[in-house]
Coordinates of C-alpha atoms in Angstrom, one line a residue:
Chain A
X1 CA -65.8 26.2 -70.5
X2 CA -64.6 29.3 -71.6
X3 CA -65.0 32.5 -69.4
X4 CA -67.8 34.0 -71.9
X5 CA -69.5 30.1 -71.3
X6 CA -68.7 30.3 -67.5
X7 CA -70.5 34.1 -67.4
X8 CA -73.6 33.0 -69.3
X9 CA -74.0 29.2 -67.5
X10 CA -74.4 31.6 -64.2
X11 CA -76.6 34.3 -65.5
X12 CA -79.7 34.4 -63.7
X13 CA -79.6 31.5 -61.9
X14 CA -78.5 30.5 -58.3
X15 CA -74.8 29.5 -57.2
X16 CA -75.1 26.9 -54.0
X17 CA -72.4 27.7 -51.7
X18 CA -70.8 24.5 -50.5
X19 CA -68.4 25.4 -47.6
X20 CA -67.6 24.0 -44.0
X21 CA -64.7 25.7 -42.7
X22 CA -62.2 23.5 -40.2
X23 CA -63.8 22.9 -37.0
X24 CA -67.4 22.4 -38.3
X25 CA -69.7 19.7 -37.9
X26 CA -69.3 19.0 -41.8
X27 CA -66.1 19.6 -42.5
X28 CA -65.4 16.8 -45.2
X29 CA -64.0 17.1 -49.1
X30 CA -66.2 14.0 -49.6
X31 CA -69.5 15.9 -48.1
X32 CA -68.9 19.0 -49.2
X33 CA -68.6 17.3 -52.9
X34 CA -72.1 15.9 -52.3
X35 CA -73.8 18.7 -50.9
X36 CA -72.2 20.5 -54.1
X37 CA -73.9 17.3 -56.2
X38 CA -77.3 17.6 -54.6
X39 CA -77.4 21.7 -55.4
X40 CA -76.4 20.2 -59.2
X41 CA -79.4 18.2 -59.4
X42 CA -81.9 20.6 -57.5
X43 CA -80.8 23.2 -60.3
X44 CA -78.1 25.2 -59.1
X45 CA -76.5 26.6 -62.0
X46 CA -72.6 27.0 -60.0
X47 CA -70.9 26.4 -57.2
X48 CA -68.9 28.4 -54.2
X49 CA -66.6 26.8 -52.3
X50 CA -63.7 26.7 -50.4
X51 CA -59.9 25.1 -50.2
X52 CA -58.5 23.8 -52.7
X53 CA -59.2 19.6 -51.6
X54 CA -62.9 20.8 -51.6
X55 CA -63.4 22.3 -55.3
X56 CA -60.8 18.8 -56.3
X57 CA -63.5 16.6 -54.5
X58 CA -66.5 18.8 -56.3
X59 CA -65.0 19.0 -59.7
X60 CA -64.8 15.4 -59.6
X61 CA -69.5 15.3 -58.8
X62 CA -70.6 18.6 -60.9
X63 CA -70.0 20.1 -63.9
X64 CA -70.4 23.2 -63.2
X65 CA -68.5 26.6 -63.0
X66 CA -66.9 27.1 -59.3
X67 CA -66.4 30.0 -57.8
X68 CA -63.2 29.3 -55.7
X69 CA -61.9 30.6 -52.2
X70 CA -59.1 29.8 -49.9
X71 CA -60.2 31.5 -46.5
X72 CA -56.7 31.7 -44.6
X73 CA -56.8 34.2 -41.5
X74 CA -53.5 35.8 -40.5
X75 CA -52.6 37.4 -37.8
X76 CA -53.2 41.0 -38.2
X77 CA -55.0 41.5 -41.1
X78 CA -58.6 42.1 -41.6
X79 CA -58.7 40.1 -45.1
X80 CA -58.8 36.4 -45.2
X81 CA -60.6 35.6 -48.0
X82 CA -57.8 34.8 -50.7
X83 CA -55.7 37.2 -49.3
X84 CA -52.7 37.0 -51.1
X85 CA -50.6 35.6 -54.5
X86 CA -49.9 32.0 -52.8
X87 CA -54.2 31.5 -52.7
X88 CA -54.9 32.8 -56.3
X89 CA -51.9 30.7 -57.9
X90 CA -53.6 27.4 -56.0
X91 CA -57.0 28.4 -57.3
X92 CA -56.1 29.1 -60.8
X93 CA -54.6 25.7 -60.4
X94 CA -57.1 23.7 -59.2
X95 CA -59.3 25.2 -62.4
X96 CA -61.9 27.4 -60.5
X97 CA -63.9 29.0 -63.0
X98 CA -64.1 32.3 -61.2
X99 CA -61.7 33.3 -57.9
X100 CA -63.1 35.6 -55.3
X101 CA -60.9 37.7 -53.0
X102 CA -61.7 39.8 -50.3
X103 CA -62.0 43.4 -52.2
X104 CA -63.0 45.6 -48.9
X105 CA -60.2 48.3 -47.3
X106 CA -59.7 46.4 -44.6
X107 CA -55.6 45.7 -44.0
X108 CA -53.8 43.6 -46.1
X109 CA -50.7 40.7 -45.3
X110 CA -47.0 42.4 -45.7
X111 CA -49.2 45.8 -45.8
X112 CA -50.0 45.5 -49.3
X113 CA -52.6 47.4 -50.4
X114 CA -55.3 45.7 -52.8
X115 CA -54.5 47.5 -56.0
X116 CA -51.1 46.0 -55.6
X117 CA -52.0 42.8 -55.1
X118 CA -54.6 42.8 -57.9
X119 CA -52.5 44.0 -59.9
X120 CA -50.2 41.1 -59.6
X121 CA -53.1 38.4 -59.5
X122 CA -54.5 40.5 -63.3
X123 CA -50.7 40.8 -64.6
X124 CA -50.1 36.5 -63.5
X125 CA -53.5 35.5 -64.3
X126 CA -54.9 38.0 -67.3
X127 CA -57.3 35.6 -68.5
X128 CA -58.8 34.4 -65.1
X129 CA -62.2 35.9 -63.7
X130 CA -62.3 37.5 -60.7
X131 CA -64.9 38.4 -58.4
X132 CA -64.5 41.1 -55.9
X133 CA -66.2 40.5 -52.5
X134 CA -66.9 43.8 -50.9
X135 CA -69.0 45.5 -48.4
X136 CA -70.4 48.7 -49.2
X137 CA -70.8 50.9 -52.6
X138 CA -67.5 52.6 -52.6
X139 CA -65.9 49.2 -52.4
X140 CA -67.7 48.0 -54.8
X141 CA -66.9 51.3 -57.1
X142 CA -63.2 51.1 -56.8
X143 CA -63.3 47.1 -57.6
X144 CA -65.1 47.9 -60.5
X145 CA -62.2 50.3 -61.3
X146 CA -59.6 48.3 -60.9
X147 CA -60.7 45.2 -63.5
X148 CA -62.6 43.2 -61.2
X149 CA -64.9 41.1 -63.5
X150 CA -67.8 40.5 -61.1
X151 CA -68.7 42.7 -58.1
X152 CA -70.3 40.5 -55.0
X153 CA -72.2 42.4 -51.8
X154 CA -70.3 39.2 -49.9
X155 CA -69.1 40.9 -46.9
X156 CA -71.6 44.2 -46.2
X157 CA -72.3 43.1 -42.7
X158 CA -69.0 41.5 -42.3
X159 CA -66.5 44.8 -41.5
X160 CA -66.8 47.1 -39.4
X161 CA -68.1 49.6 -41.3
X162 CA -71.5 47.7 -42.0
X163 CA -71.8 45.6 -39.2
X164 CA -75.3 45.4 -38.6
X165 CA -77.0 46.0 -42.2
X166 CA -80.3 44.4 -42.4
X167 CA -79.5 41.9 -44.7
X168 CA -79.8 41.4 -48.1
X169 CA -78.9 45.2 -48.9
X170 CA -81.1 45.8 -51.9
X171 CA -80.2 49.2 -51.8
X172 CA -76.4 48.0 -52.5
X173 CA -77.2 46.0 -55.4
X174 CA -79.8 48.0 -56.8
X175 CA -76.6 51.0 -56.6
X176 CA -74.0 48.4 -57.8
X177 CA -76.0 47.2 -60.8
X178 CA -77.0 50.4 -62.1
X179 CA -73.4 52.4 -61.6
X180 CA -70.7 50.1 -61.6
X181 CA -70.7 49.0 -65.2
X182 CA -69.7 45.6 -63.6
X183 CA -72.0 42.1 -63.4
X184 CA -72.9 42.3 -59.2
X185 CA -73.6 38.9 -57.4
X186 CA -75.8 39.0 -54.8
X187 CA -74.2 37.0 -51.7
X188 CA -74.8 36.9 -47.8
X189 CA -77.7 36.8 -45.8
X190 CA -81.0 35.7 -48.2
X191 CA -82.5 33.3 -45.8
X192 CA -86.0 33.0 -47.6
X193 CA -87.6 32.7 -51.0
X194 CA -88.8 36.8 -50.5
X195 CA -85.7 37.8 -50.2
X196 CA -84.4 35.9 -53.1
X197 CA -87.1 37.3 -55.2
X198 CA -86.1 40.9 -53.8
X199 CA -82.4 40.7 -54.9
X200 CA -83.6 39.8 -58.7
X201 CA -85.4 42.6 -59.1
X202 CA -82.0 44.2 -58.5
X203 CA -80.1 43.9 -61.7
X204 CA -77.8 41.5 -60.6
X205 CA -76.2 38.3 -62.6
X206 CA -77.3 36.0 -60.1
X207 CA -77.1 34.9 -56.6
X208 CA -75.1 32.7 -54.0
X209 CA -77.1 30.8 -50.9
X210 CA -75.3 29.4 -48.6
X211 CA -75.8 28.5 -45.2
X212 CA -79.5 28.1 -46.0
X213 CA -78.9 25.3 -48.0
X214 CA -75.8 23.6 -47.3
X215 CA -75.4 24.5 -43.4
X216 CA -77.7 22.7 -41.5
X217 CA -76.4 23.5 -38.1
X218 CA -77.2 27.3 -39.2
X219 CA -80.8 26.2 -40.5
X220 CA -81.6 24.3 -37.3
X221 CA -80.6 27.7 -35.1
X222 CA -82.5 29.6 -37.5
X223 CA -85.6 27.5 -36.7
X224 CA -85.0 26.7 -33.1
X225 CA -84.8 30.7 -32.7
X226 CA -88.1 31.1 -34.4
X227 CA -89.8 28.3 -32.1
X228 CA -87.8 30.2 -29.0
X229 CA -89.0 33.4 -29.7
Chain B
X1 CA -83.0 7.7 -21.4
X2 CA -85.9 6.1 -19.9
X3 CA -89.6 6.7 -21.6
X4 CA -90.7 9.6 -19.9
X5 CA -87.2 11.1 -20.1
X6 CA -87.8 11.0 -23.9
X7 CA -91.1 12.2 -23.8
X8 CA -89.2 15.3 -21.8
X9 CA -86.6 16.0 -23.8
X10 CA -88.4 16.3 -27.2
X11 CA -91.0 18.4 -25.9
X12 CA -91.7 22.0 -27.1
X13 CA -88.6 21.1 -29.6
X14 CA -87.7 20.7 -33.3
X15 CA -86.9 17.1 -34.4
X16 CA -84.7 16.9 -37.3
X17 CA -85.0 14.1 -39.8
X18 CA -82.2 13.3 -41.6
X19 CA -82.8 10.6 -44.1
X20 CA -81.3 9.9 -47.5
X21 CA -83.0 6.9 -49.3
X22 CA -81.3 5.0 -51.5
X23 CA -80.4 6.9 -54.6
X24 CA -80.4 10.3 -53.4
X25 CA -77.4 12.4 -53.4
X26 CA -76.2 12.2 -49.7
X27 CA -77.1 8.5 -49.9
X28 CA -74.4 7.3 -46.7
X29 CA -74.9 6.2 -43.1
X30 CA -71.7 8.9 -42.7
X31 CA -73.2 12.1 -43.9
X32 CA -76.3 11.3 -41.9
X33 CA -74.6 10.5 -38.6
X34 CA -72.6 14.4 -39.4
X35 CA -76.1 16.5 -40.7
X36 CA -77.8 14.7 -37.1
X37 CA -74.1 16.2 -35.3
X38 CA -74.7 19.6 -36.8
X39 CA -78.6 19.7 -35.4
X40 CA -77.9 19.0 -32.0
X41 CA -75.4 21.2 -32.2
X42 CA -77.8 23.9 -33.8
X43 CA -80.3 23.0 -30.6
X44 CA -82.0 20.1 -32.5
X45 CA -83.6 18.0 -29.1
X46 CA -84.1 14.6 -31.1
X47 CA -83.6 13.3 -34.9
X48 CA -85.5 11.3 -36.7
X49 CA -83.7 8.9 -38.9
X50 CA -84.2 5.7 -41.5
X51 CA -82.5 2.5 -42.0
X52 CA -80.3 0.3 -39.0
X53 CA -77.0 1.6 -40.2
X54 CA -78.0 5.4 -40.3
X55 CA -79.2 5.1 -36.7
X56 CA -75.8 2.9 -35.8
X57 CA -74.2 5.9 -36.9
X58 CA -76.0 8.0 -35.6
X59 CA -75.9 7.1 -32.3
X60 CA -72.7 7.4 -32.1
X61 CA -72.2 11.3 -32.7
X62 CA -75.8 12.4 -31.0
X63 CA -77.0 12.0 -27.6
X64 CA -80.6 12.8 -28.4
X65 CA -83.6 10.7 -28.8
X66 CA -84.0 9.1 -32.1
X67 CA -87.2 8.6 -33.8
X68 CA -86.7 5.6 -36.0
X69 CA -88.1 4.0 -39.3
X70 CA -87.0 2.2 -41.7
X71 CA -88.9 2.6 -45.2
X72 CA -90.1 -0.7 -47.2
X73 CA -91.5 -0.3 -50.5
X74 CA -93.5 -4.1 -50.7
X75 CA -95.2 -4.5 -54.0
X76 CA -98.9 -4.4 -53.8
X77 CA -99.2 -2.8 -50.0
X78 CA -100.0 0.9 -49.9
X79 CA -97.4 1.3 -46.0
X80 CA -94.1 1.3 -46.3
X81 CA -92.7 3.3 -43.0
X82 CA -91.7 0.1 -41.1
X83 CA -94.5 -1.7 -42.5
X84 CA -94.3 -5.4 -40.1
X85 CA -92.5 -6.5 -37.2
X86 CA -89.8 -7.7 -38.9
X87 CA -88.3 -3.9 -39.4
X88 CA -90.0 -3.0 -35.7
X89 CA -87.4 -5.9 -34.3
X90 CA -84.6 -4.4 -36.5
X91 CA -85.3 -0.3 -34.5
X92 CA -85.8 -2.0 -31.3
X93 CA -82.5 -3.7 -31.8
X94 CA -80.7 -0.5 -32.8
X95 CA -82.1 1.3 -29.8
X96 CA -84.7 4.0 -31.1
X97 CA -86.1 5.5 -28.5
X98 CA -89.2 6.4 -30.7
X99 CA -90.3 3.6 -33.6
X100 CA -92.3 5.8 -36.1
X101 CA -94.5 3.5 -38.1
X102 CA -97.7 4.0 -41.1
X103 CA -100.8 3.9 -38.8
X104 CA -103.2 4.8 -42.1
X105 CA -106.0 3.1 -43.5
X106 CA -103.5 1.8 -46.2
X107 CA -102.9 -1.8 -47.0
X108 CA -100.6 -4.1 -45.2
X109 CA -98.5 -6.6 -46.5
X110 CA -99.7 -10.0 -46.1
X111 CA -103.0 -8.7 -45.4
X112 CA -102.7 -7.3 -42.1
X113 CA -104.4 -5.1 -40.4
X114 CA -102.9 -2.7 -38.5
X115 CA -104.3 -3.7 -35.4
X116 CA -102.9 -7.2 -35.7
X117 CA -99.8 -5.4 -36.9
X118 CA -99.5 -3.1 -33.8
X119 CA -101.1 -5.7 -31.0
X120 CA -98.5 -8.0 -32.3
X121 CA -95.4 -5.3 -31.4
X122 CA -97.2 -4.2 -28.3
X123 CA -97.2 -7.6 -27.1
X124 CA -93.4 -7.9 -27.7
X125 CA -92.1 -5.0 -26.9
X126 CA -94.2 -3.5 -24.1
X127 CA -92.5 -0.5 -23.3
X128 CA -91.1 0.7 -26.3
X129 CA -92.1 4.0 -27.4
X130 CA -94.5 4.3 -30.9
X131 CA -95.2 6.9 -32.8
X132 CA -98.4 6.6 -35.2
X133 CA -97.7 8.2 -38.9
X134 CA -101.0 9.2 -39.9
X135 CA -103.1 11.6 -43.0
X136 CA -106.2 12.2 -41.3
X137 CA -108.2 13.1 -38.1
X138 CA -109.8 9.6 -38.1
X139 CA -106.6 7.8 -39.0
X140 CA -104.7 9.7 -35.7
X141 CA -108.2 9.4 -33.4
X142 CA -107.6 5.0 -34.2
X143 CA -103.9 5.5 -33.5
X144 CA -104.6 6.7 -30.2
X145 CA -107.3 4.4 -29.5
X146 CA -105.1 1.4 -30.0
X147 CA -102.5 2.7 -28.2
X148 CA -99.9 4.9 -29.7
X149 CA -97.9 6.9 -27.8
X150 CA -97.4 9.8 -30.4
X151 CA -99.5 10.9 -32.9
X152 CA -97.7 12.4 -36.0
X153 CA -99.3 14.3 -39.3
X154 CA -96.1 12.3 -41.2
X155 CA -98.6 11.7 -43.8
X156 CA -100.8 14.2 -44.5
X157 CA -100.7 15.2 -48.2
X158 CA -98.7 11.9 -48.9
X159 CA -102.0 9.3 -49.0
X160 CA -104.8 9.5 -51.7
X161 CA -107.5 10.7 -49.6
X162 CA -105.4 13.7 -48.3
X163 CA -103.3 14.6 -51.9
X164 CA -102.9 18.1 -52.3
X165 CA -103.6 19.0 -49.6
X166 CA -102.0 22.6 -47.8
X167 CA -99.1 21.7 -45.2
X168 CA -98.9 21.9 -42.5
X169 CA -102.3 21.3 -42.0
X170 CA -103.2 23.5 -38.7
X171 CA -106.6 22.4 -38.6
X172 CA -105.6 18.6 -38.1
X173 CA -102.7 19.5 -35.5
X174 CA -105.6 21.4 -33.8
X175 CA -107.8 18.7 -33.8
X176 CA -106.1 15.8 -32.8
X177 CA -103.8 17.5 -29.9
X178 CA -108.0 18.7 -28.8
X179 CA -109.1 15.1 -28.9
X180 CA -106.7 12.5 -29.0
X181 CA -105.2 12.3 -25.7
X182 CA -101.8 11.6 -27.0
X183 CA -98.7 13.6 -27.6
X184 CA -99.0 14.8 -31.4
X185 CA -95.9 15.4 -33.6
X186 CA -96.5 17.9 -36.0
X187 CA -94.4 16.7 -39.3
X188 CA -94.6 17.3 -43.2
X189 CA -94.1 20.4 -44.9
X190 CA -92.5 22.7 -42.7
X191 CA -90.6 25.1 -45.0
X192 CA -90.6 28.8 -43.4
X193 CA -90.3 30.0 -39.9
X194 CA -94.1 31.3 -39.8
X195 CA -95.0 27.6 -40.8
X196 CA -93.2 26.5 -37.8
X197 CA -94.8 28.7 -35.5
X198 CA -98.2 28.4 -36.6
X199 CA -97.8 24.7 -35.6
X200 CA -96.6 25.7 -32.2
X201 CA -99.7 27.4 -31.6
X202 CA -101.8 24.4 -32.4
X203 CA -101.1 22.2 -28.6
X204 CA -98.4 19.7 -30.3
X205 CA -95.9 18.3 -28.2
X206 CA -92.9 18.9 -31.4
X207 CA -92.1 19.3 -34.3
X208 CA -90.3 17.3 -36.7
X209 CA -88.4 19.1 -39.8
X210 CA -86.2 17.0 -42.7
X211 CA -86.7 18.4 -46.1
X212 CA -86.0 22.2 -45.4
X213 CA -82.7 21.3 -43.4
X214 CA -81.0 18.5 -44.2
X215 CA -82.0 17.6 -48.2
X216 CA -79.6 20.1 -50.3
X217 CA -80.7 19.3 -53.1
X218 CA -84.7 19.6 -51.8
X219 CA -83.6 23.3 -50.6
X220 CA -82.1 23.7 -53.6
X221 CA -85.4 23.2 -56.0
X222 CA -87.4 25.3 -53.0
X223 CA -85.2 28.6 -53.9
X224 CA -85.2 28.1 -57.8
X225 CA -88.4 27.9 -58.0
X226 CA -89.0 30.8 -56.4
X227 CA -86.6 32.7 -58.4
X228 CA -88.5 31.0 -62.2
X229 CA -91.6 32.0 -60.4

C-alpha cells in the first residue's frame, strides 16, 4: 500500500487500537494479533498498536494499515511514546504504515527538542507518514508546521497542561480540522457510540478506540463503576 | 466456595462471559482464561464461560465463581446451552459452581422434556447450583417451579416467540425477580452503562455481560455502525 492507499483505506472509518503494555493482563503478541483480527472482521478499517513483536504478530492476521508505537519511558523525560531515532528506525522497519510519536512540549531524551528530532526521523525517513500525538491546539499547530502528516488529539488529558479535559475534546478537533491544514485523528477517551458520532461531525479523517474495545479490564471498571455508583 | 458462598459473592455484581465458539476470532481456551484474568481484575465477581477446556483454564487464573455451559448445536432440537446430562456431567466435572442450561419451551433432543431433563440432573447432582436460561415470563415462572436456583433472561430475543424483541427487557427482569421466588440473572444485550443500571433497578440478584466486553470484534461492529448510521 502506498502512503496515498494507506491515507484513503483510513478515511472515515475507525482504527481499533490493539495494545497491552508489559505488566497487563493481556500482554501477548499472539492476543494482541487476534484482538487486531477480530477489529479486521468487525470492520475496522486500521490498526494501532504497539512494539515492534506486536505489529510482526498483527501483520501476519490483518491487512490493514498500522499505525505503529514503541512506548519506552526514560527516566526523566516526559515523552515516551517513540521518543527517539532508535523507535522510528524499528518501526519503519517492521513496515508500519504510519508511526506516531509523542508531538507535545513535554522534555525530550539527551534534551533534544522535537524539531530536532523530527527533523532527523523526516530527513532518514522522507517518505514515511507520521502522525503527531499532541495535547492541546498549539501542539497540534506547530506539528502541523513542522511536516507532520496527520495530527492526533492522543494525549490532551495526558500532560499536565490538560489534565482533566472532559474527554473527547470536540472543541480541539473541531480547531485542529479547520486551522491546521493537516488530516486530525481523533484518539483518547470515546467511550460510547455518542461520542463517536460527536468527533465525526468534527472534520477529522477518522478515529482510534481503544480501551473500549480491546481492553476488557478497562470495560469491566467502566461498568462495575456505573453499577457502584 | 460452598453454595451460599456463591450465591454471596455474585450478588449485586457484574458477571462477565467470556466465550469464543468455535470459529470466532479469539477462538482459544488461552485467551479466555486471560479476558476472565483481566475482569476480575477490573472488579468482575464471577465469569461465565463455555466448553470443559475454557473453564480448565479458567480456573486456573480466576478465583471467582464460574457460570458454566457448554453450547451443542443437535440437529433437529431447538436447546443447545448444555442441552442433556451428558454436558451437565462434563460442568460438574470441571467444577462450575453455577451450570447455566436452556430452560425454554424449545425441543429437546431425544425428545425430552425438560422436566425429565432437569429431575434427571437434580437427582444426580443434588447440590449443584442451576441456573435456568429462559425468553419469557412463563418460561422463567416453570424454571422456578421445578427447581432452579437462578433464573436468567439468557434468552430473551434469541427464541421465536421473543425475536426482536428490545434488550434488556426491564419489564421481564421486573416481573420474574416480583414473582418467582428465585435469584434472577439479568443477561442479553447489555451494551451501555444506562442499560446496566436500568437492570439494577429491576430487584435482580446480577448481571451477566459478554458481547460488550470481551468480543472485539462484536465491539467492533457496535461502534461502526454507529459511525455509517
Amino acid at each position: 500500500m502506498n502512503n496515498k492507499q494507506v491515507i484513503a483505506k483510513i478515511k472515515g472509518g475507525l482504527v481499533v487500537s490493539c495494545q497491552a503494555v508489559k505488566g497487563e493482563p493481556l500482554e501477548s503478541s499472539y492476543i494482541m494479533s487476534k484482538m487486531a483480527y477480530a477489529a479486521m472482521l468487525g470492520g475496522a478499517q486500521g490498526i494501532r498498536a504497539n512494539y515492534v513483536e506486536d505489529i510482526k504478530a498483527i501483520k501476519k492476521e490483518v491487512d490493514l494499515p498500522v499505525i505503529g508505537i514503541i512506548k519506552n519511558v526514560i527516566e526523566g523525560c516526559d515523552v515516551y511514546i517513540t521518543p527517539t531515532l532508535k523507535e522510528i528506525t524499528a518501526l519503519v522497519e517492521v513496515g508500519a504504515e504510519i508511526i506516531a510519536t509523542d508531538a507535545t512540549f513535554g522534555s525530550r531524551p539527551n534534551g533534544e527538542t522535537l524539531d530536532e528530532f523530527f527533523a532527523s526521523a523526516k530527513d532518514k525517513y522522507p517518505n514515511q507518514l507520521f502522525m503527531a500525538d499532541v495535547s492541546t491546539y498549539e501542539e497540534g499547530m506547530h506539528a502541523a508546521k513542522i511536516g507532520f502528516d496527520f495530527i492526533g488529539t492522543t494525549l490532551c488529558g495526558y500532560t499536565k497542561e490538560t489534565k482533566g479535559t472532559s474527554l473527547p475534546n470536540i472543541e480541539l478537533l473541531e480547531k485542529l480540522s479547520k486551522d491546521s491544514g493537516k488530516l486530525v485523528i481523533a484518539e483518547g477517551g470515546i467511550w460510547t457510540v455518542e461520542a463517536l458520532s460527536s468527533v465525526f461531525k468534527t472534520g477529522i479523517h477518522c478515529a482510534v478506540m481503544g480501551s473500549a474495545i480491546t481492553r476488557p479490564m478497562e470495560i469491566t471498571k467502566y461498568f462495575v463503576k456505573a453499577i457502584k455508583d
